[in-house]
Amino acid sequence: MSGSRYGFAIDTIRCVGCHTCSIACKIENNLPDDVIWNRVLTNGGASMDTASGTFPNLSKEYVTVACQHCENPACVKVCPVGATFKDPDTGAVRQDYDKCIGCRMCIAACPYTGVRSFNWDEPTHSIGFAVGDTDAPEHQKHTVEKCTMCWHRLARGEEPTCVEACLAKARHWGDLDDPNSEISKLIASREYKQLLPEEGTKPSVYYLV
């Protein structure tokens, strides 16, 4: 995987807003109570799963939002201790919990609201025991956390669990620097949009439209 730049392509036409990616992520990574790394938002009406417009002219789409694993991440630039860093093998933006001092500068610098969370207290789990992958990182008090692109799975040659679990096959993952990869071919053949491209972060998540 050395020298690769991995990312996601999410087919907003196929996505049905089932939240399977969110739940699979939460289980795989043993996320604490009230912590979600991958949110499913409704681009439509004022409430979840509602459309905008007046019948029969309605409009609705689902947008899954997590860390954008930017090529030029603002969070990495502001971290004073190197706890937020880009993985050289995958291009994923990662967090080193042991280095994190809880200053939350990465949260302030990130233009993508809500993709990070801060553990004010010791992480708790309502069922009382861990359910995640044994290789997933252990959550710690007073640290920032977010989507890791399931780097523990990548290290084993597996794809992120949200991609594997997607029932509608709307999520795709692969090497953006390889023109022959499935994800590169998808992006080349479809119209797409990215979140806040004007920020100059060069996100590695493409929303196919």
PDB file of N, CA and C in Angstrom, residues 88-162:
ATOM      1  N   PRO A  88       1.431   7.620   5.756  1.00  0.00           N
ATOM      2  CA  PRO A  88       2.184   7.652   4.503  1.00  0.00           C
ATOM      3  C   PRO A  88       1.854   6.510   3.550  1.00  0.00           C
ATOM      4  N   ASP A  89       1.326   5.420   4.066  1.00  0.00           N
ATOM      5  CA  ASP A  89       1.020   4.269   3.219  1.00  0.00           C
ATOM      6  C   ASP A  89      -0.339   4.357   2.546  1.00  0.00           C
ATOM      7  N   THR A  90      -1.293   5.025   3.194  1.00  0.00           N
ATOM      8  CA  THR A  90      -2.665   5.017   2.698  1.00  0.00           C
ATOM      9  C   THR A  90      -3.220   6.404   2.386  1.00  0.00           C
ATOM     10  N   GLY A  91      -2.605   7.443   2.927  1.00  0.00           N
ATOM     11  CA  GLY A  91      -3.148   8.783   2.775  1.00  0.00           C
ATOM     12  C   GLY A  91      -4.262   9.096   3.749  1.00  0.00           C
ATOM     13  N   ALA A  92      -4.641   8.133   4.590  1.00  0.00           N
ATOM     14  CA  ALA A  92      -5.702   8.345   5.579  1.00  0.00           C
ATOM     15  C   ALA A  92      -5.229   9.320   6.650  1.00  0.00           C
ATOM     16  N   VAL A  93      -6.128  10.194   7.091  1.00  0.00           N
ATOM     17  CA  VAL A  93      -5.823  11.108   8.191  1.00  0.00           C
ATOM     18  C   VAL A  93      -6.160  10.383   9.492  1.00  0.00           C
ATOM     19  N   ARG A  94      -5.158  10.215  10.339  1.00  0.00           N
ATOM     20  CA  ARG A  94      -5.329   9.405  11.537  1.00  0.00           C
ATOM     21  C   ARG A  94      -5.093  10.203  12.809  1.00  0.00           C
ATOM     22  N   GLN A  95      -5.485   9.596  13.941  1.00  0.00           N
ATOM     23  CA  GLN A  95      -5.313  10.196  15.264  1.00  0.00           C
ATOM     24  C   GLN A  95      -4.469   9.245  16.114  1.00  0.00           C
ATOM     25  N   ASP A  96      -3.474   9.782  16.769  1.00  0.00           N
ATOM     26  CA  ASP A  96      -2.688   9.019  17.737  1.00  0.00           C
ATOM     27  C   ASP A  96      -3.177   9.421  19.118  1.00  0.00           C
ATOM     28  N   TYR A  97      -3.999   8.581  19.728  1.00  0.00           N
ATOM     29  CA  TYR A  97      -4.610   8.914  21.011  1.00  0.00           C
ATOM     30  C   TYR A  97      -3.567   9.108  22.107  1.00  0.00           C
ATOM     31  N   ASP A  98      -2.453   8.398  22.021  1.00  0.00           N
ATOM     32  CA  ASP A  98      -1.429   8.506  23.059  1.00  0.00           C
ATOM     33  C   ASP A  98      -0.722   9.863  23.019  1.00  0.00           C
ATOM     34  N   LYS A  99      -0.698  10.494  21.853  1.00  0.00           N
ATOM     35  CA  LYS A  99      -0.071  11.809  21.727  1.00  0.00           C
ATOM     36  C   LYS A  99      -1.052  12.950  21.967  1.00  0.00           C
ATOM     37  N   CYS A 100      -2.338  12.706  21.731  1.00  0.00           N
ATOM     38  CA  CYS A 100      -3.345  13.761  21.800  1.00  0.00           C
ATOM     39  C   CYS A 100      -3.389  14.390  23.193  1.00  0.00           C
ATOM     40  N   ILE A 101      -3.344  15.731  23.239  1.00  0.00           N
ATOM     41  CA  ILE A 101      -3.392  16.444  24.519  1.00  0.00           C
ATOM     42  C   ILE A 101      -4.754  17.091  24.748  1.00  0.00           C
ATOM     43  N   GLY A 102      -5.702  16.817  23.850  1.00  0.00           N
ATOM     44  CA  GLY A 102      -7.059  17.310  24.048  1.00  0.00           C
ATOM     45  C   GLY A 102      -7.250  18.788  23.806  1.00  0.00           C
ATOM     46  N   CYS A 103      -6.378  19.420  23.026  1.00  0.00           N
ATOM     47  CA  CYS A 103      -6.513  20.857  22.792  1.00  0.00           C
ATOM     48  C   CYS A 103      -7.642  21.184  21.817  1.00  0.00           C
ATOM     49  N   ARG A 104      -8.036  20.232  21.023  1.00  0.00           N
ATOM     50  CA  ARG A 104      -9.150  20.350  20.071  1.00  0.00           C
ATOM     51  C   ARG A 104      -8.910  21.378  18.962  1.00  0.00           C
ATOM     52  N   MET A 105      -7.665  21.690  18.694  1.00  0.00           N
ATOM     53  CA  MET A 105      -7.363  22.600  17.601  1.00  0.00           C
ATOM     54  C   MET A 105      -7.741  21.987  16.254  1.00  0.00           C
ATOM     55  N   CYS A 106      -7.655  20.665  16.163  1.00  0.00           N
ATOM     56  CA  CYS A 106      -8.037  19.984  14.919  1.00  0.00           C
ATOM     57  C   CYS A 106      -9.526  20.170  14.640  1.00  0.00           C
ATOM     58  N   ILE A 107     -10.328  20.159  15.697  1.00  0.00           N
ATOM     59  CA  ILE A 107     -11.768  20.361  15.531  1.00  0.00           C
ATOM     60  C   ILE A 107     -12.038  21.771  15.038  1.00  0.00           C
ATOM     61  N   ALA A 108     -11.329  22.749  15.613  1.00  0.00           N
ATOM     62  CA  ALA A 108     -11.531  24.141  15.231  1.00  0.00           C
ATOM     63  C   ALA A 108     -11.097  24.399  13.790  1.00  0.00           C
ATOM     64  N   ALA A 109     -10.037  23.728  13.353  1.00  0.00           N
ATOM     65  CA  ALA A 109      -9.500  23.969  12.014  1.00  0.00           C
ATOM     66  C   ALA A 109     -10.274  23.243  10.924  1.00  0.00           C
ATOM     67  N   CYS A 110     -10.873  22.119  11.248  1.00  0.00           N
ATOM     68  CA  CYS A 110     -11.566  21.317  10.242  1.00  0.00           C
ATOM     69  C   CYS A 110     -12.819  22.046   9.746  1.00  0.00           C
ATOM     70  N   PRO A 111     -12.965  22.227   8.433  1.00  0.00           N
ATOM     71  CA  PRO A 111     -14.149  22.924   7.917  1.00  0.00           C
ATOM     72  C   PRO A 111     -15.400  22.048   7.862  1.00  0.00           C
ATOM     73  N   TYR A 112     -15.238  20.748   8.134  1.00  0.00           N
ATOM     74  CA  TYR A 112     -16.359  19.820   8.019  1.00  0.00           C
ATOM     75  C   TYR A 112     -16.962  19.581   9.405  1.00  0.00           C
ATOM     76  N   THR A 113     -17.974  20.341   9.707  1.00  0.00           N
ATOM     77  CA  THR A 113     -18.578  20.335  11.035  1.00  0.00           C
ATOM     78  C   THR A 113     -19.099  18.954  11.426  1.00  0.00           C
ATOM     79  N   GLY A 114     -18.756  18.531  12.630  1.00  0.00           N
ATOM     80  CA  GLY A 114     -19.348  17.319  13.187  1.00  0.00           C
ATOM     81  C   GLY A 114     -18.656  16.021  12.846  1.00  0.00           C
ATOM     82  N   VAL A 115     -17.527  16.044  12.137  1.00  0.00           N
ATOM     83  CA  VAL A 115     -16.879  14.782  11.786  1.00  0.00           C
ATOM     84  C   VAL A 115     -15.960  14.282  12.897  1.00  0.00           C
ATOM     85  N   ARG A 116     -15.695  15.142  13.883  1.00  0.00           N
ATOM     86  CA  ARG A 116     -14.873  14.753  15.028  1.00  0.00           C
ATOM     87  C   ARG A 116     -15.688  14.855  16.308  1.00  0.00           C
ATOM     88  N   SER A 117     -15.283  14.090  17.303  1.00  0.00           N
ATOM     89  CA  SER A 117     -15.899  14.184  18.622  1.00  0.00           C
ATOM     90  C   SER A 117     -14.780  14.193  19.665  1.00  0.00           C
ATOM     91  N   PHE A 118     -15.112  14.701  20.848  1.00  0.00           N
ATOM     92  CA  PHE A 118     -14.134  14.777  21.926  1.00  0.00           C
ATOM     93  C   PHE A 118     -14.645  13.993  23.117  1.00  0.00           C
ATOM     94  N   ASN A 119     -13.818  13.127  23.642  1.00  0.00           N
ATOM     95  CA  ASN A 119     -14.188  12.323  24.804  1.00  0.00           C
ATOM     96  C   ASN A 119     -13.897  13.106  26.088  1.00  0.00           C
ATOM     97  N   TRP A 120     -14.934  13.751  26.611  1.00  0.00           N
ATOM     98  CA  TRP A 120     -14.761  14.521  27.846  1.00  0.00           C
ATOM     99  C   TRP A 120     -14.520  13.608  29.041  1.00  0.00           C
ATOM    100  N   ASP A 121     -15.112  12.435  29.012  1.00  0.00           N
ATOM    101  CA  ASP A 121     -14.993  11.490  30.123  1.00  0.00           C
ATOM    102  C   ASP A 121     -14.479  10.152  29.606  1.00  0.00           C
ATOM    103  N   GLU A 122     -14.298   9.226  30.499  1.00  0.00           N
ATOM    104  CA  GLU A 122     -13.910   7.883  30.086  1.00  0.00           C
ATOM    105  C   GLU A 122     -14.999   7.318  29.166  1.00  0.00           C
ATOM    106  N   PRO A 123     -14.626   6.803  28.001  1.00  0.00           N
ATOM    107  CA  PRO A 123     -15.629   6.256  27.074  1.00  0.00           C
ATOM    108  C   PRO A 123     -16.445   5.140  27.728  1.00  0.00           C
ATOM    109  N   THR A 124     -17.740   5.188  27.529  1.00  0.00           N
ATOM    110  CA  THR A 124     -18.637   4.177  28.089  1.00  0.00           C
ATOM    111  C   THR A 124     -19.415   3.482  26.981  1.00  0.00           C
ATOM    112  N   HIS A 125     -19.826   2.258  27.266  1.00  0.00           N
ATOM    113  CA  HIS A 125     -20.610   1.470  26.328  1.00  0.00           C
ATOM    114  C   HIS A 125     -21.822   0.908  27.067  1.00  0.00           C
ATOM    115  N   SER A 126     -22.993   1.178  26.537  1.00  0.00           N
ATOM    116  CA  SER A 126     -24.222   0.835  27.242  1.00  0.00           C
ATOM    117  C   SER A 126     -24.372  -0.658  27.485  1.00  0.00           C
ATOM    118  N   ILE A 127     -23.766  -1.485  26.633  1.00  0.00           N
ATOM    119  CA  ILE A 127     -23.920  -2.931  26.830  1.00  0.00           C
ATOM    120  C   ILE A 127     -22.837  -3.498  27.754  1.00  0.00           C
ATOM    121  N   GLY A 128     -21.868  -2.658  28.142  1.00  0.00           N
ATOM    122  CA  GLY A 128     -20.925  -3.064  29.181  1.00  0.00           C
ATOM    123  C   GLY A 128     -19.697  -3.808  28.710  1.00  0.00           C
ATOM    124  N   PHE A 129     -19.564  -4.053  27.405  1.00  0.00           N
ATOM    125  CA  PHE A 129     -18.361  -4.744  26.938  1.00  0.00           C
ATOM    126  C   PHE A 129     -18.101  -4.356  25.476  1.00  0.00           C
ATOM    127  N   ALA A 130     -16.867  -4.587  25.057  1.00  0.00           N
ATOM    128  CA  ALA A 130     -16.467  -4.207  23.704  1.00  0.00           C
ATOM    129  C   ALA A 130     -17.062  -5.165  22.670  1.00  0.00           C
ATOM    130  N   VAL A 131     -17.458  -4.599  21.529  1.00  0.00           N
ATOM    131  CA  VAL A 131     -17.996  -5.422  20.444  1.00  0.00           C
ATOM    132  C   VAL A 131     -17.174  -5.271  19.163  1.00  0.00           C
ATOM    133  N   GLY A 132     -16.191  -4.389  19.175  1.00  0.00           N
ATOM    134  CA  GLY A 132     -15.456  -4.090  17.959  1.00  0.00           C
ATOM    135  C   GLY A 132     -14.352  -5.076  17.639  1.00  0.00           C
ATOM    136  N   ASP A 133     -13.704  -4.812  16.516  1.00  0.00           N
ATOM    137  CA  ASP A 133     -12.555  -5.604  16.084  1.00  0.00           C
ATOM    138  C   ASP A 133     -11.464  -5.503  17.143  1.00  0.00           C
ATOM    139  N   THR A 134     -10.797  -6.616  17.406  1.00  0.00           N
ATOM    140  CA  THR A 134      -9.754  -6.614  18.434  1.00  0.00           C
ATOM    141  C   THR A 134      -8.567  -5.726  18.052  1.00  0.00           C
ATOM    142  N   ASP A 135      -8.426  -5.405  16.764  1.00  0.00           N
ATOM    143  CA  ASP A 135      -7.332  -4.549  16.318  1.00  0.00           C
ATOM    144  C   ASP A 135      -7.718  -3.074  16.268  1.00  0.00           C
ATOM    145  N   ALA A 136      -8.982  -2.765  16.541  1.00  0.00           N
ATOM    146  CA  ALA A 136      -9.418  -1.364  16.533  1.00  0.00           C
ATOM    147  C   ALA A 136      -8.773  -0.636  17.707  1.00  0.00           C
ATOM    148  N   PRO A 137      -8.461   0.652  17.556  1.00  0.00           N
ATOM    149  CA  PRO A 137      -7.807   1.388  18.645  1.00  0.00           C
ATOM    150  C   PRO A 137      -8.710   1.519  19.866  1.00  0.00           C
ATOM    151  N   GLU A 138      -8.092   1.561  21.038  1.00  0.00           N
ATOM    152  CA  GLU A 138      -8.839   1.718  22.282  1.00  0.00           C
ATOM    153  C   GLU A 138      -9.115   3.193  22.524  1.00  0.00           C
ATOM    154  N   HIS A 139     -10.358   3.520  22.812  1.00  0.00           N
ATOM    155  CA  HIS A 139     -10.757   4.912  23.015  1.00  0.00           C
ATOM    156  C   HIS A 139     -10.295   5.407  24.384  1.00  0.00           C
ATOM    157  N   GLN A 140      -9.945   6.695  24.438  1.00  0.00           N
ATOM    158  CA  GLN A 140      -9.371   7.247  25.654  1.00  0.00           C
ATOM    159  C   GLN A 140     -10.043   8.563  26.030  1.00  0.00           C
ATOM    160  N   LYS A 141     -10.030   8.846  27.316  1.00  0.00           N
ATOM    161  CA  LYS A 141     -10.556  10.105  27.843  1.00  0.00           C
ATOM    162  C   LYS A 141      -9.717  11.283  27.373  1.00  0.00           C
ATOM    163  N   HIS A 142     -10.377  12.410  27.168  1.00  0.00           N
ATOM    164  CA  HIS A 142      -9.726  13.674  26.805  1.00  0.00           C
ATOM    165  C   HIS A 142      -8.948  13.579  25.493  1.00  0.00           C
ATOM    166  N   THR A 143      -9.490  12.852  24.543  1.00  0.00           N
ATOM    167  CA  THR A 143      -8.885  12.767  23.216  1.00  0.00           C
ATOM    168  C   THR A 143      -9.950  13.017  22.149  1.00  0.00           C
ATOM    169  N   VAL A 144      -9.483  13.468  21.003  1.00  0.00           N
ATOM    170  CA  VAL A 144     -10.348  13.656  19.841  1.00  0.00           C
ATOM    171  C   VAL A 144     -10.353  12.366  19.038  1.00  0.00           C
ATOM    172  N   GLU A 145     -11.499  12.038  18.468  1.00  0.00           N
ATOM    173  CA  GLU A 145     -11.546  10.860  17.610  1.00  0.00           C
ATOM    174  C   GLU A 145     -12.450  11.102  16.412  1.00  0.00           C
ATOM    175  N   LYS A 146     -12.262  10.268  15.397  1.00  0.00           N
ATOM    176  CA  LYS A 146     -12.990  10.404  14.140  1.00  0.00           C
ATOM    177  C   LYS A 146     -12.779   9.138  13.317  1.00  0.00           C
ATOM    178  N   CYS A 147     -13.367   9.105  12.133  1.00  0.00           N
ATOM    179  CA  CYS A 147     -13.156   8.006  11.198  1.00  0.00           C
ATOM    180  C   CYS A 147     -11.679   7.808  10.910  1.00  0.00           C
ATOM    181  N   THR A 148     -11.230   6.569  10.995  1.00  0.00           N
ATOM    182  CA  THR A 148      -9.831   6.232  10.721  1.00  0.00           C
ATOM    183  C   THR A 148      -9.661   5.554   9.365  1.00  0.00           C
ATOM    184  N   MET A 149     -10.726   5.477   8.588  1.00  0.00           N
ATOM    185  CA  MET A 149     -10.768   4.701   7.357  1.00  0.00           C
ATOM    186  C   MET A 149     -10.538   3.217   7.665  1.00  0.00           C
ATOM    187  N   CYS A 150     -10.845   2.836   8.908  1.00  0.00           N
ATOM    188  CA  CYS A 150     -10.613   1.458   9.376  1.00  0.00           C
ATOM    189  C   CYS A 150      -9.184   1.029   9.066  1.00  0.00           C
ATOM    190  N   TRP A 151      -8.221   1.829   9.515  1.00  0.00           N
ATOM    191  CA  TRP A 151      -6.826   1.546   9.164  1.00  0.00           C
ATOM    192  C   TRP A 151      -6.374   0.183   9.665  1.00  0.00           C
ATOM    193  N   HIS A 152      -6.995  -0.313  10.740  1.00  0.00           N
ATOM    194  CA  HIS A 152      -6.631  -1.642  11.221  1.00  0.00           C
ATOM    195  C   HIS A 152      -7.031  -2.716  10.222  1.00  0.00           C
ATOM    196  N   ARG A 153      -8.115  -2.475   9.474  1.00  0.00           N
ATOM    197  CA  ARG A 153      -8.522  -3.403   8.416  1.00  0.00           C
ATOM    198  C   ARG A 153      -7.627  -3.230   7.182  1.00  0.00           C
ATOM    199  N   LEU A 154      -7.283  -1.993   6.882  1.00  0.00           N
ATOM    200  CA  LEU A 154      -6.398  -1.743   5.749  1.00  0.00           C
ATOM    201  C   LEU A 154      -5.058  -2.456   5.941  1.00  0.00           C
ATOM    202  N   ALA A 155      -4.582  -2.482   7.186  1.00  0.00           N
ATOM    203  CA  ALA A 155      -3.306  -3.140   7.480  1.00  0.00           C
ATOM    204  C   ALA A 155      -3.361  -4.635   7.202  1.00  0.00           C
ATOM    205  N   ARG A 156      -4.576  -5.189   7.190  1.00  0.00           N
ATOM    206  CA  ARG A 156      -4.749  -6.613   6.892  1.00  0.00           C
ATOM    207  C   ARG A 156      -5.139  -6.850   5.439  1.00  0.00           C
ATOM    208  N   GLY A 157      -5.145  -5.788   4.638  1.00  0.00           N
ATOM    209  CA  GLY A 157      -5.507  -5.934   3.238  1.00  0.00           C
ATOM    210  C   GLY A 157      -7.003  -5.960   3.004  1.00  0.00           C
ATOM    211  N   GLU A 158      -7.788  -5.460   3.971  1.00  0.00           N
ATOM    212  CA  GLU A 158      -9.246  -5.444   3.854  1.00  0.00           C
ATOM    213  C   GLU A 158      -9.731  -4.021   3.586  1.00  0.00           C
ATOM    214  N   GLU A 159     -10.949  -3.903   3.102  1.00  0.00           N
ATOM    215  CA  GLU A 159     -11.519  -2.589   2.855  1.00  0.00           C
ATOM    216  C   GLU A 159     -12.255  -2.096   4.098  1.00  0.00           C
ATOM    217  N   PRO A 160     -12.537  -0.798   4.190  1.00  0.00           N
ATOM    218  CA  PRO A 160     -13.270  -0.274   5.351  1.00  0.00           C
ATOM    219  C   PRO A 160     -14.612  -0.983   5.532  1.00  0.00           C
ATOM    220  N   THR A 161     -15.009  -1.142   6.774  1.00  0.00           N
ATOM    221  CA  THR A 161     -16.217  -1.921   7.048  1.00  0.00           C
ATOM    222  C   THR A 161     -17.478  -1.273   6.499  1.00  0.00           C
ATOM    223  N   CYS A 162     -17.513   0.062   6.387  1.00  0.00           N
ATOM    224  CA  CYS A 162     -18.700   0.722   5.847  1.00  0.00           C
ATOM    225  C   CYS A 162     -18.921   0.343   4.391  1.00  0.00           C
TER     226      CYS A 162
END
